[in-house]
């Protein structure tokens, strides 16, 4: 076990999170694991004894950012060592999983490399790293610096992680599923996060209750393929995501429920019906389509075509007419022609998205896409991305403006940039800022939307809503 300071001086950890919400959740859980060891959270690497980079490997650029941050941390470590102090550097997340030992070879200042399935082992890894650092200080040779754990253990990390601590601004993430068996030809997730795994339903429901007891009123269920959820229930049956959503929505205190990220193939009838029947399920769905061309969807091994996606959208809008849709798009996949790209633009026009994430195709070593012929030039990818983002940006603006004049419930989550300002989310996951007291953070307050922009709305708290929320 690593040493807990007894001199009243707390240790500090700084965790930098890259990538998706699953990483945000994992970072919180790492903080939970480290707290009993005496680690408080630091707000900058300079104030920390331990820095954890919780990395993302989804695009090439993402891992390069990690290496340049590691260069800066190495400099900080060298400075401290010259003063007789130390800095422990850990790399977690998908880059850790994918590159393992390579990280320590490329940046020997790294002390710990830990994959997403091994966070519960952080205390042992820290103890081992401390032992190695002590040997180093004594001037002895360190047998292979860097402590590594990138196994996919048979037991679930969830069985070993401590109970979650709480909610930020009334909102909390809850990881229910990890990994992916779909093997889209562009994607590293099946290699870095491993096979699809669903947590048992009872464990998820217990964690949901705990989060609500700790102050959460909004829960977002997370998974790389969250709607492929098939968790074992206490009676031996298997619960789908729809079944789980209905159960969690029934917990007293759950005002808002969301889930992400979904795959079109796994949008089953019951889940679609739940959007019309479960009031806590918010009218917003992130449903990645990637492309509007059947030819490219096939080459991506997405296992769904354009029509299946459009059919799901129609059915969802039938049961929940005010549903806002969001999606992920990749432009410039190998072999994508002008006409394939036009198909994507036409799909966007047909659906009308409230928000979206869009990316240039990035060649990931080891994925089938990286060795496909007809890789596109950067200039073609950039031009297509600009056209696509301009269309999606305009749709987002139009969607925001369409809500102006309405009074809607906003969950305020944090202080705004200006004094006296607070920021929250509408049911459609739009950011709203308004003048209001900090005590409204973590509460849902009726707010009139007065102006709409590309990425946010200005709001005015409805008179009397303070008292209702108090
Ligand atoms: N599981 C989700 C799905 O089925 O779409 C998404 C997972 S991935 C973490 C998030 C997004 O990153 C993907 O939807 C895709 O748009 C993007 N992405 C993944 N690999 C990529 C690559 N090689 N190049 C560009 N974008 C990529
Ligand atoms: Fe990656 Fe496809 Fe799995 Fe999503 S469904 S995580 S894009 S392989």
Coordinates of C-alpha atoms and ligand atoms in Angstrom, one line a residue:
X1 CA 0.0 0.0 0.0
X2 CA 1.2 3.5 -0.7
X3 CA 1.9 5.8 2.2
X4 CA -0.8 7.9 3.7
X5 CA 0.8 11.2 5.0
X6 CA 0.6 11.4 8.8
X7 CA 2.1 14.9 9.2
X8 CA -1.2 16.6 8.4
X9 CA 0.0 17.5 5.0
X10 CA -2.3 16.2 2.3
X11 CA -1.1 14.8 -1.0
X12 CA -2.6 16.2 -4.1
X13 CA -3.6 14.6 -7.4
X14 CA -4.3 16.4 -10.7
X15 CA -6.3 14.4 -13.2
X16 CA -6.5 15.7 -16.8
X17 CA -9.3 14.1 -18.8
X18 CA -9.3 13.8 -22.5
X19 CA -12.1 12.5 -24.8
X20 CA -15.5 11.2 -23.9
X21 CA -17.8 11.2 -21.0
X22 CA -16.8 7.6 -20.1
X23 CA -13.4 9.1 -19.3
X24 CA -15.0 11.8 -17.2
X25 CA -16.7 9.1 -15.2
X26 CA -13.5 7.1 -14.9
X27 CA -11.5 10.1 -13.7
X28 CA -14.1 10.6 -10.9
X29 CA -13.7 7.0 -10.0
X30 CA -9.9 7.3 -9.9
X31 CA -10.3 10.2 -7.6
X32 CA -12.6 8.1 -5.4
X33 CA -9.9 5.3 -5.3
X34 CA -7.2 7.8 -4.4
X35 CA -9.1 9.7 -1.7
X36 CA -8.6 7.1 1.1
X37 CA -4.9 7.2 0.3
X38 CA -4.9 10.9 1.4
X39 CA -5.1 12.4 -2.1
X40 CA -7.1 15.6 -2.5
X41 CA -7.8 17.1 -5.9
X42 CA -5.5 19.8 -7.2
X43 CA -6.6 22.3 -9.8
X44 CA -3.2 22.4 -11.7
X45 CA -0.3 20.0 -12.3
X46 CA 2.1 22.4 -10.5
X47 CA 0.2 21.9 -7.2
X48 CA 0.1 18.1 -7.5
X49 CA 2.3 15.2 -6.2
X50 CA 0.6 12.9 -8.7
X51 CA -0.6 13.8 -12.2
X52 CA -2.9 11.4 -14.0
X53 CA -3.5 11.9 -17.7
X54 CA -6.7 10.0 -18.6
X55 CA -6.2 9.7 -22.3
X56 CA -8.2 9.1 -25.5
X57 CA -7.0 7.2 -28.5
X58 CA -9.8 7.8 -30.8
X59 CA -8.0 10.1 -33.2
X60 CA -4.3 10.4 -34.0
X61 CA -4.2 14.0 -32.8
X62 CA -5.5 13.0 -29.4
X63 CA -2.5 10.8 -28.5
X64 CA 0.0 13.4 -29.8
X65 CA -1.5 15.9 -27.4
X66 CA -0.8 13.4 -24.6
X67 CA 2.9 13.1 -25.5
X68 CA 3.4 16.9 -25.6
X69 CA 1.8 17.2 -22.2
X70 CA 4.1 14.4 -21.0
X71 CA 7.1 16.4 -22.2
X72 CA 6.0 19.3 -20.0
X73 CA 5.5 17.1 -17.0
X74 CA 9.0 15.6 -17.5
X75 CA 10.4 19.1 -17.3
X76 CA 8.4 19.8 -14.1
X77 CA 9.6 16.5 -12.6
X78 CA 13.3 17.3 -13.4
X79 CA 13.0 20.7 -11.8
X80 CA 11.5 19.2 -8.7
X81 CA 14.1 16.4 -8.5
X82 CA 16.8 19.1 -8.6
X83 CA 15.1 20.6 -5.4
X84 CA 14.9 17.1 -3.7
X85 CA 11.1 16.8 -4.4
X86 CA 9.2 14.5 -6.8
X87 CA 6.3 14.2 -9.1
X88 CA 4.6 10.9 -10.0
X89 CA 3.3 10.7 -13.5
X90 CA 0.6 8.2 -14.5
X91 CA -1.0 7.6 -17.9
X92 CA -4.4 6.1 -17.9
X93 CA -7.2 5.5 -20.5
X94 CA -7.1 4.2 -24.0
X95 CA -3.6 5.5 -25.0
X96 CA -2.3 3.6 -22.0
X97 CA -4.2 0.5 -23.1
X98 CA -3.2 0.7 -26.8
X99 CA 0.5 1.7 -26.4
X100 CA 1.4 0.2 -23.0
X101 CA 5.2 -0.1 -22.7
X102 CA 5.8 2.1 -25.7
X103 CA 4.7 5.1 -23.6
X104 CA 7.6 4.5 -21.1
X105 CA 10.0 3.9 -23.9
X106 CA 9.0 7.2 -25.5
X107 CA 8.8 9.2 -22.3
X108 CA 10.8 7.5 -19.5
X109 CA 9.6 10.1 -16.9
X110 CA 6.3 8.2 -16.8
X111 CA 5.9 6.1 -13.6
X112 CA 2.6 4.3 -14.1
X113 CA 0.7 3.1 -17.2
X114 CA -2.8 1.9 -16.3
X115 CA -5.5 0.6 -18.7
X116 CA -9.2 1.4 -18.2
X117 CA -9.9 -2.0 -16.7
X118 CA -7.4 -1.7 -13.9
X119 CA -8.2 1.5 -12.1
X120 CA -9.1 -0.3 -8.9
X121 CA -5.4 -1.4 -8.8
X122 CA -4.1 2.1 -8.7
X123 CA -3.1 1.9 -5.0
X124 CA -0.8 -1.1 -5.6
X125 CA 0.6 0.5 -8.7
X126 CA 1.4 3.7 -6.8
X127 CA 3.1 1.7 -4.0
X128 CA 5.2 -0.1 -6.6
X129 CA 6.1 3.3 -8.3
X130 CA 7.0 4.8 -4.9
X131 CA 9.3 1.8 -4.2
X132 CA 11.0 2.3 -7.6
X133 CA 11.4 6.0 -7.0
X134 CA 13.1 5.3 -3.6
X135 CA 15.5 2.9 -5.3
X136 CA 16.2 5.6 -7.9
X137 CA 16.8 8.2 -5.1
X138 CA 19.3 5.9 -3.4
X139 CA 21.3 6.0 -6.6
X140 CA 20.7 2.3 -7.4
X141 CA 19.8 1.1 -10.9
X142 CA 16.0 0.9 -11.4
X143 CA 15.0 -2.4 -13.0
X144 CA 12.7 -1.2 -15.9
X145 CA 11.2 2.1 -14.6
X146 CA 7.4 2.5 -15.2
X147 CA 4.9 0.2 -13.6
X148 CA 2.4 -1.2 -16.0
X149 CA -1.1 -2.7 -15.8
X150 CA -3.0 -3.0 -19.1
X151 CA -4.6 -6.4 -18.5
X152 CA -8.3 -7.1 -19.1
X153 CA -8.9 -9.0 -15.8
X154 CA -11.6 -11.6 -15.5
X155 CA -13.1 -9.9 -12.5
X156 CA -14.9 -6.5 -13.2
X157 CA -13.2 -3.4 -11.9
X158 CA -16.7 -2.3 -10.9
X159 CA -16.7 -4.9 -8.1
X160 CA -13.5 -3.3 -6.6
X161 CA -14.1 0.4 -7.0
X162 CA -15.5 2.3 -4.0
X163 CA -19.0 3.7 -4.0
X164 CA -19.3 6.9 -6.1
X165 CA -19.0 10.1 -4.1
X166 CA -21.4 12.5 -5.7
X167 CA -22.9 14.7 -8.3
X168 CA -21.6 18.0 -9.9
X169 CA -24.3 20.6 -10.1
X170 CA -27.1 18.0 -9.6
X171 CA -25.9 15.8 -12.5
X172 CA -24.0 12.6 -12.4
X173 CA -22.7 10.0 -14.9
X174 CA -23.3 6.3 -14.3
X175 CA -21.3 3.8 -16.3
X176 CA -23.4 0.7 -17.1
X177 CA -21.6 -0.9 -20.1
X178 CA -18.1 -0.9 -21.5
X179 CA -16.4 -2.2 -24.5
X180 CA -17.7 -3.0 -28.0
X181 CA -18.0 -6.0 -30.3
X182 CA -19.1 -4.1 -33.4
X183 CA -15.7 -3.5 -35.0
X184 CA -16.4 -0.5 -37.2
X185 CA -13.5 -0.4 -39.6
X186 CA -12.3 3.1 -38.5
X187 CA -12.5 2.6 -34.7
X188 CA -10.0 1.5 -32.0
X189 CA -12.5 1.1 -29.2
X190 CA -12.9 -2.7 -29.5
X191 CA -9.1 -3.0 -29.2
X192 CA -8.6 -0.5 -26.3
X193 CA -11.8 -1.1 -24.3
X194 CA -12.2 -4.8 -25.0
X195 CA -15.3 -6.9 -25.5
X196 CA -18.8 -5.7 -24.6
X197 CA -19.6 -6.0 -20.9
X198 CA -22.8 -5.0 -19.1
X199 CA -22.8 -4.4 -15.4
X200 CA -25.4 -6.4 -13.4
X201 CA -28.7 -4.6 -13.2
X202 CA -28.8 -4.6 -9.4
X203 CA -25.3 -3.0 -9.1
X204 CA -26.4 -0.2 -11.5
X205 CA -29.7 0.4 -9.7
X206 CA -27.8 0.5 -6.3
X207 CA -25.3 3.0 -7.7
X208 CA -28.2 5.2 -9.1
X209 CA -29.8 5.2 -5.6
X210 CA -26.4 6.2 -4.1
X211 CA -25.9 9.0 -6.6
X212 CA -29.4 10.4 -5.8
X213 CA -28.7 10.1 -2.1
X214 CA -25.5 12.2 -2.8
X215 CA -27.5 14.9 -4.5
X216 CA -27.9 13.9 -8.1
X217 CA -31.3 14.7 -9.8
X218 CA -30.1 14.0 -13.3
X219 CA -28.4 10.7 -14.3
X220 CA -26.7 10.0 -17.6
X221 CA -26.2 6.3 -18.2
X222 CA -22.9 5.7 -20.0
X223 CA -21.5 3.1 -22.3
X224 CA -19.5 2.9 -25.5
X225 CA -22.6 1.1 -26.9
X226 CA -25.0 1.9 -24.1
X227 CA -28.1 0.6 -25.8
X228 CA -26.5 -2.8 -26.3
X229 CA -26.8 -3.1 -22.5
X230 CA -27.9 -6.6 -21.5
X231 CA -27.3 -6.8 -17.7
X232 CA -28.1 -9.8 -15.6
X233 CA -30.9 -9.2 -13.1
X234 CA -31.3 -10.8 -9.7
X235 CA -33.8 -13.3 -10.9
X236 CA -31.5 -14.5 -13.6
X237 CA -33.3 -12.7 -16.5
X238 CA -31.5 -10.2 -18.7
X239 CA -32.5 -6.6 -18.6
X240 CA -32.3 -4.4 -21.7
X241 CA -31.5 -0.7 -21.6
X242 CA -35.3 0.1 -21.8
X243 CA -36.0 -2.1 -18.8
X244 CA -33.2 -0.4 -16.8
X245 CA -34.3 3.1 -17.9
X246 CA -37.9 2.3 -16.6
X247 CA -36.5 1.1 -13.3
X248 CA -34.1 4.0 -12.7
X249 CA -36.7 6.5 -13.7
X250 CA -38.9 5.1 -10.9
X251 CA -36.3 6.0 -8.2
X252 CA -37.6 8.8 -6.1
X253 CA -35.6 11.9 -6.8
X254 CA -34.6 11.1 -10.4
X255 CA -35.9 14.1 -12.3
X256 CA -33.9 13.7 -15.5
X257 CA -32.5 10.6 -17.2
X258 CA -30.2 10.4 -20.3
X259 CA -28.1 7.8 -21.9
X260 CA -25.2 7.9 -24.3
X261 CA -23.7 6.7 -26.7
X262 CA -26.1 4.6 -28.7
X263 CA -25.8 2.6 -31.9
X264 CA -28.6 2.7 -34.4
X265 CA -28.6 -1.1 -34.6
X266 CA -29.5 -1.4 -30.9
X267 CA -32.5 1.0 -30.9
X268 CA -35.1 -1.7 -30.1
X269 CA -38.9 -1.2 -30.0
X270 CA -39.0 -1.0 -26.2
X271 CA -36.4 1.7 -26.1
X272 CA -38.1 3.7 -28.7
X273 CA -41.4 3.3 -26.8
X274 CA -39.7 4.4 -23.6
X275 CA -39.0 7.8 -25.1
X276 CA -42.8 8.3 -25.3
X277 CA -43.7 6.8 -22.0
X278 CA -41.0 7.7 -19.4
X279 CA -41.3 11.4 -18.5
X280 CA -37.9 11.5 -16.9
X281 CA -36.2 10.4 -20.1
X282 CA -35.1 13.7 -21.6
X283 CA -36.2 14.6 -25.2
X284 CA -32.6 14.5 -26.5
X285 CA -30.8 11.6 -28.1
X286 CA -27.2 11.3 -29.4
X287 CA -27.4 8.7 -32.2
X288 CA -24.2 8.5 -34.3
X289 CA -24.8 7.8 -38.0
X290 CA -21.3 8.6 -39.3
X291 CA -22.3 8.8 -43.0
X292 CA -25.4 9.2 -45.1
X293 CA -24.0 6.9 -47.9
X294 CA -25.0 3.2 -47.8
X295 CA -21.7 2.4 -49.7
X296 CA -19.6 4.1 -47.0
X297 CA -21.7 2.7 -44.1
X298 CA -21.0 -0.8 -45.5
X299 CA -17.3 -0.1 -45.8
X300 CA -17.3 1.2 -42.3
X301 CA -19.0 -2.1 -41.2
X302 CA -21.7 -0.1 -39.4
X303 CA -24.3 -2.8 -39.8
X304 CA -27.0 -0.3 -40.6
X305 CA -27.9 1.6 -43.7
X306 CA -29.3 5.1 -44.3
X307 CA -32.9 3.9 -44.3
X308 CA -32.7 2.1 -41.0
X309 CA -31.4 5.3 -39.4
X310 CA -34.1 7.5 -41.0
X311 CA -36.8 5.0 -39.9
X312 CA -35.6 5.1 -36.3
X313 CA -35.7 8.9 -36.4
X314 CA -39.3 8.8 -37.7
X315 CA -40.4 6.4 -35.0
X316 CA -38.8 8.3 -32.2
X317 CA -40.3 11.6 -33.4
X318 CA -43.7 9.9 -33.6
X319 CA -43.6 8.9 -29.9
X320 CA -41.8 12.1 -28.8
X321 CA -42.4 14.9 -31.3
X322 CA -40.1 17.4 -29.5
X323 CA -37.1 15.0 -29.5
X324 CA -33.8 16.8 -30.4
X325 CA -31.3 14.7 -32.2
X326 CA -27.5 14.8 -32.1
X327 CA -25.0 12.6 -34.0
X328 CA -21.4 11.9 -35.0
X329 CA -20.1 12.2 -38.5
X330 CA -16.9 11.2 -40.2
X331 CA -15.9 12.8 -43.4
X332 CA -13.2 11.5 -45.8
X333 CA -13.4 7.8 -45.0
X334 CA -11.3 5.9 -47.6
X335 CA -13.1 5.8 -50.9
X336 CA -15.7 8.5 -50.1
X337 CA -16.7 10.1 -53.4
X338 CA -18.3 13.5 -53.9
X339 CA -21.6 11.7 -54.3
X340 CA -21.2 9.8 -51.0
X341 CA -20.5 13.1 -49.3
X342 CA -23.6 14.6 -50.9
X343 CA -25.6 11.7 -49.5
X344 CA -24.4 12.7 -46.0
X345 CA -25.3 16.3 -46.6
X346 CA -28.8 15.3 -47.8
X347 CA -29.3 13.1 -44.7
X348 CA -28.4 16.0 -42.5
X349 CA -30.9 18.3 -44.3
X350 CA -33.6 15.6 -44.1
X351 CA -33.2 15.0 -40.3
X352 CA -32.3 18.4 -38.9
X353 CA -29.9 18.0 -36.0
X354 CA -29.9 20.1 -32.8
X355 CA -26.2 19.5 -32.3
X356 CA -23.5 17.2 -33.7
X357 CA -19.8 16.1 -33.5
X358 CA -18.0 15.8 -36.8
X359 CA -14.5 14.6 -37.6
X360 CA -12.1 14.1 -40.5
X361 CA -11.3 10.5 -40.9
X362 CA -8.1 9.7 -38.9
X363 CA -6.1 6.6 -39.9
X364 CA -5.7 4.4 -36.8
X365 CA -3.0 1.7 -37.0
X366 CA -4.4 -1.8 -36.6
X367 CA -7.9 -0.9 -37.8
X368 CA -9.1 -2.3 -41.2
X369 CA -9.7 1.3 -42.5
X370 CA -6.1 2.3 -42.1
X371 CA -5.0 -0.2 -44.8
X372 CA -7.9 0.4 -47.2
X373 CA -7.1 1.8 -50.7
X374 CA -8.2 5.3 -51.7
X375 CA -7.2 7.2 -48.6
X376 CA -8.3 10.9 -49.2
X377 CA -6.1 13.9 -49.1
X378 CA -6.1 16.3 -46.1
X379 CA -7.4 19.1 -48.4
X380 CA -10.4 17.1 -49.5
X381 CA -11.2 16.1 -45.9
X382 CA -10.8 19.7 -44.7
X383 CA -13.1 21.1 -47.4
X384 CA -15.8 18.5 -46.7
X385 CA -15.6 19.0 -43.0
X386 CA -16.0 22.8 -43.4
X387 CA -19.1 22.3 -45.6
X388 CA -20.6 19.8 -43.2
X389 CA -19.9 21.9 -40.1
X390 CA -21.4 25.0 -41.6
X391 CA -24.6 23.1 -42.3
X392 CA -24.7 21.5 -38.9
X393 CA -23.8 24.8 -37.2
X394 CA -26.6 26.6 -38.9
X395 CA -29.0 23.8 -37.9
X396 CA -27.9 24.1 -34.2
X397 CA -28.4 27.9 -34.3
X398 CA -31.9 27.5 -35.8
X399 CA -32.8 24.9 -33.2
X400 CA -31.6 27.2 -30.4
X401 CA -33.5 30.2 -31.8
X402 CA -36.7 28.1 -32.2
X403 CA -36.9 27.8 -28.4
X404 CA -36.7 31.6 -27.8
X405 CA -39.8 32.9 -26.1
X406 CA -40.5 29.6 -24.3
X407 CA -40.2 29.1 -20.5
X408 CA -38.4 25.8 -19.9
X409 CA -37.0 23.9 -16.9
X410 CA -33.2 24.5 -16.7
X411 CA -30.9 22.4 -14.4
X412 CA -28.3 24.9 -13.3
X413 CA -25.0 23.2 -12.9
X414 CA -22.2 25.8 -12.4
X415 CA -21.3 29.5 -12.0
X416 CA -21.0 31.4 -15.3
X417 CA -18.0 33.4 -16.4
X418 CA -19.5 36.8 -15.3
X419 CA -20.3 37.6 -11.7
X420 CA -23.9 36.8 -10.7
X421 CA -24.3 34.4 -13.7
X422 CA -25.2 30.7 -13.6
X423 CA -25.2 28.1 -16.4
X424 CA -27.4 25.2 -16.9
X425 CA -29.0 22.8 -19.4
X426 CA -32.5 22.6 -20.9
X427 CA -34.2 19.3 -21.4
X428 CA -32.7 19.4 -25.0
X429 CA -29.2 19.7 -23.6
X430 CA -28.8 23.3 -24.7
X431 CA -26.5 25.5 -22.5
X432 CA -28.3 28.4 -20.9
X433 CA -26.9 31.3 -19.0
X434 CA -28.9 33.5 -16.7
X435 CA -28.5 35.9 -13.8
X436 CA -29.2 34.1 -10.6
X437 CA -28.0 33.2 -7.1
X438 CA -25.4 30.4 -6.7
X439 CA -27.9 28.6 -4.4
X440 CA -29.8 27.6 -7.5
X441 CA -26.9 25.4 -8.7
X442 CA -28.0 21.8 -8.6
X443 CA -31.7 22.7 -9.0
X444 CA -34.2 22.8 -11.8
X445 CA -35.6 26.3 -12.3
X446 CA -38.2 27.6 -14.8
X447 CA -36.4 29.9 -17.1
X448 CA -37.5 32.0 -20.0
X449 CA -35.3 31.8 -23.1
X450 CA -34.7 35.3 -24.4
X451 CA -32.0 34.9 -27.1
X452 CA -30.5 32.0 -29.1
X453 CA -27.0 31.6 -30.5
X454 CA -24.9 28.9 -32.2
X455 CA -23.9 27.2 -29.0
X456 CA -26.0 28.6 -26.2
X457 CA -29.0 30.6 -25.1
X458 CA -29.5 33.5 -22.8
X459 CA -32.3 33.1 -20.3
X460 CA -34.2 34.9 -17.5
X461 CA -35.3 33.1 -14.4
X462 CA -39.1 33.3 -14.3
X463 CA -40.3 35.4 -11.4
X464 CA -41.3 33.2 -8.5
X465 CA -39.2 30.3 -9.7
X466 CA -36.6 30.9 -7.0
X467 CA -39.1 30.3 -4.3
X468 CA -40.4 27.2 -6.1
X469 CA -36.9 25.8 -6.3
X470 CA -36.0 26.7 -2.7
Ligands
LIG1 N1 -19.9 4.0 -30.1 C1 -20.2 5.1 -30.7 C2 -20.8 4.8 -32.1 O1 -21.1 3.7 -32.4 O2 -20.8 5.6 -33.0 C3 -19.1 6.1 -30.8 C4 -17.7 5.9 -30.2 S1 -16.4 6.9 -30.6 C5 -15.7 6.9 -29.0 C6 -16.9 8.5 -30.9 C7 -16.8 9.0 -32.3 O3 -15.5 9.2 -32.7 C8 -17.4 8.1 -33.3 O4 -18.8 8.1 -33.4 C9 -16.8 8.6 -34.6 O5 -17.5 9.6 -35.2 C10 -15.4 9.2 -34.1 N2 -14.3 8.4 -34.5 C11 -14.0 7.1 -34.1 N3 -12.9 6.7 -34.8 C12 -12.5 7.7 -35.7 C13 -11.5 7.8 -36.6 N4 -10.6 6.8 -36.9 N5 -11.5 8.9 -37.3 C14 -12.3 9.9 -37.1 N6 -13.3 9.9 -36.2 C15 -13.4 8.7 -35.5
LIG2 FE1 -16.3 2.2 -32.3 FE2 -18.2 1.3 -33.9 FE3 -18.0 0.2 -31.4 FE4 -18.9 2.7 -31.8 S1 -19.9 0.8 -32.5 S2 -17.4 2.0 -30.3 S3 -17.8 3.4 -33.5 S4 -16.5 0.1 -33.1

